[in-house]
Amino acid sequence: MVKIRLWQNHSHQNRAVETERRNLPVFSPGGQPDEDQRQKNVREIMKELDSLVGLAGVKKLVGEIHAFVEIQRRRQREKLATEPQVLHMVFKGNPGTGKTTVARIIGRLFKEVGVLPKGHLVEVERADLVGEYIGHTAQKTREQIKKALGGILFIDEAYSLARGGEKDFGREAIDALVKGMEDHKDNLILILAGYRQEMEWFMESNPGLRSRFPIHITFPDYSTTELLAIADLMLKKRQYHLSPGARDELRLILEETRSLHVHSGNARLVRNIIERAIRQQAVRLVRKGQVSREELMTITREDMLRAQENNPEL
């Protein structure tokens, strides 16, 4: 099981050696410039997490995990006993609720606090892990684990590994993952992600997994107001904005789509609508010829209506 392991060393030289090996910050006797930079990086990462729309429960739990790790660091520096913590996680929620985004932030956070040497994210699904013949699956799974060493292996729709029955090669992938967790317990964190009900079934179908993944984070669907806020952020990054009429139309599209589909896509749905509206704006402005700066930046109700006509969700 992956655990927080904070090294206790008895000399500055040993600290430097372990830091190089584990990518932990160096605390020099004459000051702590590296520590100051680390704290600054951590604040920036937590600020980025906090800037995400919604996800109050997710932010709270990530904050608790960060606080625990930070206090273990401080206890280590005072030569107090430190408490190990298993950090493998299960992310439960519908598509487009921010699971991958939060996983990337957690990876960067864990790098800064010394839990992971690299903190990068390797995102895979069943096809990346499961082979076509006996032995092939273990090989493919080990290859993905190798890519993720020092960071996070994020397995989307992880429940699909257990859906094929006893003879399915997905079982072999699960066994290889469990072995990888043991072999690289100080150098790898696994995050299993998928729909809430399916992930709960997956945990029940393999009781040995639940104890290895003690952190369960639920990602709720966004409200219409939150989706509109996400749309504003997406447009701002692209230097666009909605006219009042376009905003009203987008709200109607979101409410209609959510009423038709249980799994409406959340932020992915918003991104798709925005991208279609931007294309429709481009077609409208090209036909017009001479346009102003404000026109280049504004998405109108007409653009949104045409985007709705091309909406495969409806």
Coordinates of C-alpha atoms in Angstrom, one line a residue:
M1 CA 0.0 0.0 0.0
V2 CA 1.2 3.5 -0.8
K3 CA 2.0 5.4 2.4
I4 CA 3.4 8.7 3.3
R5 CA 6.9 8.1 4.2
L6 CA 8.8 11.0 5.6
W7 CA 12.5 10.3 6.0
Q8 CA 14.3 11.0 9.2
N9 CA 18.0 11.7 8.8
H10 CA 20.7 12.7 11.3
S11 CA 22.9 15.0 9.2
H12 CA 22.6 17.7 6.6
Q13 CA 24.6 15.5 4.2
N14 CA 22.2 12.6 4.6
R15 CA 19.2 14.9 4.1
A16 CA 20.7 16.0 0.8
V17 CA 21.2 12.4 -0.3
E18 CA 17.7 11.4 0.6
T19 CA 16.3 14.5 -1.0
E20 CA 18.0 13.8 -4.2
R21 CA 16.6 10.3 -4.1
R22 CA 13.1 11.1 -3.0
N23 CA 12.8 14.7 -4.4
L24 CA 12.1 16.1 -1.0
P25 CA 13.0 19.7 -0.3
V26 CA 16.4 20.4 1.3
F27 CA 16.4 22.3 4.6
S28 CA 19.8 24.0 4.9
P29 CA 21.2 25.0 8.4
G30 CA 21.7 28.7 7.4
G31 CA 18.2 29.3 6.2
Q32 CA 15.3 27.8 4.2
P33 CA 15.0 29.3 0.7
D34 CA 14.0 26.0 -0.7
E35 CA 11.3 25.7 1.9
D36 CA 10.0 29.2 1.2
Q37 CA 9.7 28.3 -2.5
R38 CA 8.0 25.0 -1.7
Q39 CA 5.4 26.8 0.5
K40 CA 4.8 29.3 -2.3
N41 CA 4.3 26.5 -4.8
V42 CA 1.9 24.8 -2.5
R43 CA -0.1 28.0 -2.0
E44 CA -0.4 28.5 -5.8
I45 CA -1.6 24.9 -6.2
M46 CA -4.2 25.2 -3.5
K47 CA -5.3 28.5 -5.0
E48 CA -5.8 26.8 -8.3
L49 CA -7.8 24.1 -6.7
D50 CA -9.9 26.7 -4.9
S51 CA -10.6 28.5 -8.2
L52 CA -12.4 25.5 -9.6
V53 CA -16.2 26.0 -9.8
G54 CA -18.1 24.1 -7.2
L55 CA -16.6 20.9 -5.7
A56 CA -16.8 22.2 -2.1
G57 CA -16.6 18.7 -0.6
V58 CA -13.7 17.7 -2.9
K59 CA -11.7 20.8 -2.0
K60 CA -12.3 20.1 1.7
L61 CA -11.0 16.6 1.6
V62 CA -8.0 17.5 -0.5
G63 CA -7.3 20.2 2.0
E64 CA -7.5 17.7 4.9
I65 CA -5.0 15.4 3.1
H66 CA -2.6 18.2 2.5
A67 CA -2.8 19.4 6.1
F68 CA -2.1 15.9 7.4
V69 CA 1.0 15.5 5.2
E70 CA 2.2 19.0 6.1
I71 CA 1.9 18.3 9.8
Q72 CA 3.8 15.0 9.4
R73 CA 6.6 17.0 7.7
R74 CA 6.8 19.4 10.7
R75 CA 6.7 16.5 13.2
Q76 CA 9.6 14.9 11.3
R77 CA 11.6 18.1 11.6
E78 CA 11.0 18.1 15.4
K79 CA 12.0 14.4 15.5
L80 CA 8.5 13.3 16.5
A81 CA 6.9 10.1 15.5
T82 CA 5.1 10.3 12.1
E83 CA 1.9 8.6 11.1
P84 CA 1.7 6.6 7.9
Q85 CA -1.2 7.2 5.6
V86 CA -2.4 5.2 2.6
L87 CA -3.1 7.6 -0.3
H88 CA -4.6 5.5 -3.0
M89 CA -8.0 6.9 -3.9
V90 CA -11.3 6.2 -5.6
F91 CA -13.0 9.1 -7.5
K92 CA -16.7 8.6 -8.0
G93 CA -18.8 10.8 -10.3
N94 CA -20.3 11.3 -13.8
P95 CA -18.1 12.4 -16.8
G96 CA -17.1 16.1 -16.8
T97 CA -17.2 16.6 -13.1
G98 CA -13.5 17.5 -12.7
K99 CA -12.0 14.1 -11.7
T100 CA -9.0 14.3 -14.0
T101 CA -8.4 17.9 -13.3
V102 CA -8.3 17.3 -9.6
A103 CA -6.1 14.3 -10.0
R104 CA -3.5 16.4 -11.8
I105 CA -3.6 19.0 -9.1
I106 CA -3.2 16.4 -6.4
G107 CA -0.2 15.0 -8.3
R108 CA 1.5 18.4 -8.3
L109 CA 0.6 19.0 -4.7
F110 CA 2.1 15.6 -3.6
K111 CA 5.3 16.4 -5.5
E112 CA 5.7 19.7 -3.6
V113 CA 5.1 18.1 -0.2
G114 CA 7.5 15.3 -0.9
V115 CA 5.1 12.4 -1.2
L116 CA 5.9 11.8 -4.9
P117 CA 9.2 12.5 -6.7
K118 CA 7.6 13.6 -10.0
G119 CA 3.8 14.1 -9.5
H120 CA 2.9 13.5 -13.1
L121 CA -0.4 11.9 -14.1
V122 CA -0.7 8.9 -16.4
E123 CA -4.3 8.4 -17.5
V124 CA -5.4 5.0 -18.8
E125 CA -8.5 2.9 -19.3
R126 CA -9.3 -0.8 -19.7
A127 CA -7.8 -1.0 -23.3
D128 CA -4.5 0.3 -22.1
L129 CA -4.2 -2.5 -19.4
V130 CA -6.0 -5.5 -20.7
G131 CA -4.4 -7.7 -23.4
E132 CA -5.7 -10.3 -25.8
Y133 CA -4.0 -13.5 -24.5
I134 CA -2.7 -15.0 -21.3
G135 CA 0.3 -13.0 -20.0
H136 CA -0.3 -10.0 -22.3
T137 CA -2.4 -8.2 -19.7
A138 CA 0.2 -8.3 -17.0
Q139 CA 2.8 -7.0 -19.4
K140 CA 0.7 -4.1 -20.6
T141 CA -0.3 -3.2 -17.0
R142 CA 3.4 -3.3 -15.9
E143 CA 4.2 -0.9 -18.8
Q144 CA 1.6 1.6 -17.6
I145 CA 2.8 1.3 -14.0
K146 CA 6.4 2.0 -15.2
K147 CA 5.3 5.1 -17.0
A148 CA 3.5 6.3 -13.8
L149 CA 6.3 5.7 -11.3
G150 CA 7.0 8.8 -9.3
G151 CA 3.5 10.0 -10.0
I152 CA -0.2 9.0 -10.3
L153 CA -1.7 6.2 -12.3
F154 CA -5.3 7.3 -13.1
I155 CA -7.6 4.5 -14.3
D156 CA -10.8 5.8 -15.8
E157 CA -13.9 3.5 -15.8
A158 CA -11.9 1.2 -13.5
Y159 CA -15.0 -0.9 -12.8
S160 CA -14.8 -2.3 -16.4
L161 CA -11.8 -4.4 -15.3
A162 CA -14.2 -6.6 -13.3
R163 CA -17.1 -6.8 -15.7
G164 CA -16.0 -9.7 -17.9
G165 CA -16.4 -12.6 -15.4
E166 CA -13.9 -15.0 -13.9
K167 CA -12.2 -15.8 -17.2
D168 CA -11.8 -12.2 -18.4
F169 CA -8.3 -10.8 -18.6
G170 CA -9.5 -7.8 -16.6
R171 CA -8.9 -9.8 -13.4
E172 CA -5.3 -10.3 -14.4
A173 CA -5.0 -6.5 -14.7
I174 CA -6.3 -6.1 -11.2
D175 CA -3.8 -8.6 -9.8
A176 CA -1.0 -6.9 -11.7
L177 CA -2.1 -3.5 -10.3
V178 CA -2.2 -4.8 -6.7
K179 CA 1.3 -6.3 -7.2
G180 CA 2.5 -3.0 -8.6
M181 CA 1.1 -1.1 -5.6
E182 CA 3.1 -3.4 -3.3
D183 CA 6.3 -3.3 -5.4
H184 CA 6.3 0.5 -5.7
K185 CA 4.6 1.4 -2.4
D186 CA 6.8 4.5 -1.9
N187 CA 6.8 5.7 -5.5
L188 CA 3.3 5.3 -7.0
I189 CA -0.3 6.4 -6.2
L190 CA -3.3 4.8 -7.9
I191 CA -6.6 6.6 -8.5
L192 CA -9.5 4.5 -9.7
A193 CA -12.3 6.6 -11.3
G194 CA -15.8 6.1 -12.7
Y195 CA -19.5 6.4 -12.2
R196 CA -20.5 6.4 -8.5
Q197 CA -22.8 3.3 -8.6
E198 CA -20.4 1.3 -10.8
M199 CA -17.4 2.1 -8.6
E200 CA -19.3 1.1 -5.4
W201 CA -20.1 -2.2 -7.1
F202 CA -16.5 -2.6 -8.1
M203 CA -15.3 -2.2 -4.6
E204 CA -17.8 -4.7 -3.3
S205 CA -16.9 -7.3 -6.0
N206 CA -13.3 -7.3 -4.8
P207 CA -13.2 -6.8 -1.0
G208 CA -9.4 -6.8 -1.1
L209 CA -9.4 -3.5 -3.0
R210 CA -11.4 -1.5 -0.4
S211 CA -8.7 -1.6 2.2
R212 CA -6.1 -0.6 -0.4
F213 CA -8.2 2.5 -1.4
P214 CA -9.3 4.2 1.8
I215 CA -9.8 7.6 0.3
H216 CA -13.1 7.9 -1.6
I217 CA -14.0 11.3 -3.1
T218 CA -17.5 11.9 -4.7
F219 CA -17.7 14.4 -7.5
P220 CA -21.3 15.8 -7.7
D221 CA -22.9 17.0 -10.9
Y222 CA -22.7 20.7 -11.5
S223 CA -25.8 22.9 -11.1
T224 CA -26.9 25.0 -14.1
T225 CA -25.5 28.1 -12.3
E226 CA -22.2 26.4 -11.9
L227 CA -22.1 25.3 -15.5
L228 CA -22.7 28.9 -16.6
A229 CA -19.8 30.0 -14.4
I230 CA -17.7 27.3 -16.1
A231 CA -18.8 28.6 -19.5
D232 CA -17.7 32.1 -18.5
L233 CA -14.2 30.8 -17.4
M234 CA -13.8 28.9 -20.7
L235 CA -14.8 31.9 -22.8
K236 CA -12.6 34.3 -20.7
K237 CA -9.5 32.2 -21.4
R238 CA -10.3 32.4 -25.1
Q239 CA -11.1 36.1 -24.9
Y240 CA -14.8 35.8 -25.7
H241 CA -17.9 36.7 -23.7
L242 CA -21.6 36.0 -23.9
S243 CA -24.2 38.6 -24.8
P244 CA -27.2 38.7 -22.3
G245 CA -29.3 36.9 -24.9
A246 CA -26.6 34.2 -25.5
R247 CA -26.4 33.6 -21.7
D248 CA -30.2 33.1 -21.5
E249 CA -30.1 30.7 -24.5
L250 CA -27.2 28.8 -23.0
R251 CA -29.1 28.4 -19.8
L252 CA -32.1 27.0 -21.7
I253 CA -29.8 24.5 -23.6
L254 CA -28.2 23.3 -20.4
E255 CA -31.5 22.8 -18.6
E256 CA -33.1 21.0 -21.6
T257 CA -30.0 18.7 -22.1
R258 CA -29.9 17.8 -18.4
S259 CA -33.6 17.0 -18.4
L260 CA -33.1 14.6 -21.4
H261 CA -30.0 12.8 -20.1
V262 CA -29.1 11.6 -16.6
H263 CA -25.4 11.8 -17.5
S264 CA -25.4 15.1 -19.3
G265 CA -21.6 15.6 -19.6
N266 CA -21.3 18.4 -17.2
A267 CA -18.3 20.6 -18.0
R268 CA -17.6 18.5 -21.2
L269 CA -21.1 19.5 -22.4
V270 CA -20.4 23.1 -21.7
R271 CA -17.1 23.0 -23.6
N272 CA -18.7 21.3 -26.6
I273 CA -21.5 24.0 -26.7
I274 CA -19.0 26.8 -26.4
E275 CA -16.8 25.4 -29.1
R276 CA -19.7 25.1 -31.5
A277 CA -20.9 28.6 -30.7
I278 CA -17.5 30.0 -31.4
R279 CA -17.5 28.3 -34.8
Q280 CA -20.9 29.7 -35.6
Q281 CA -19.8 33.1 -34.6
A282 CA -16.8 32.8 -37.0
V283 CA -19.2 31.8 -39.9
R284 CA -21.4 34.8 -39.1
L285 CA -18.6 37.3 -39.0
V286 CA -16.8 36.0 -42.1
R287 CA -20.0 36.7 -44.1
K288 CA -20.3 40.1 -42.6
G289 CA -16.9 41.3 -43.7
Q290 CA -15.7 44.3 -41.6
V291 CA -16.1 43.7 -37.9
S292 CA -15.1 45.5 -34.7
R293 CA -13.0 44.2 -31.8
E294 CA -16.1 43.9 -29.7
E295 CA -17.9 41.8 -32.3
L296 CA -14.9 39.5 -32.5
M297 CA -15.2 38.9 -28.8
T298 CA -19.0 38.5 -28.4
I299 CA -21.0 35.3 -28.7
T300 CA -24.6 36.3 -29.5
R301 CA -28.0 34.5 -29.1
E302 CA -27.9 33.8 -32.9
D303 CA -24.5 31.9 -32.4
M304 CA -25.9 30.0 -29.5
L305 CA -29.1 29.0 -31.4
R306 CA -27.1 27.7 -34.3
A307 CA -24.9 25.8 -31.9
Q308 CA -28.0 24.2 -30.5
E309 CA -29.1 23.1 -33.9
N310 CA -25.9 21.2 -34.2
N311 CA -26.1 19.8 -30.7
P312 CA -25.9 15.9 -30.8
E313 CA -26.9 15.8 -27.2
L314 CA -30.5 16.9 -28.1

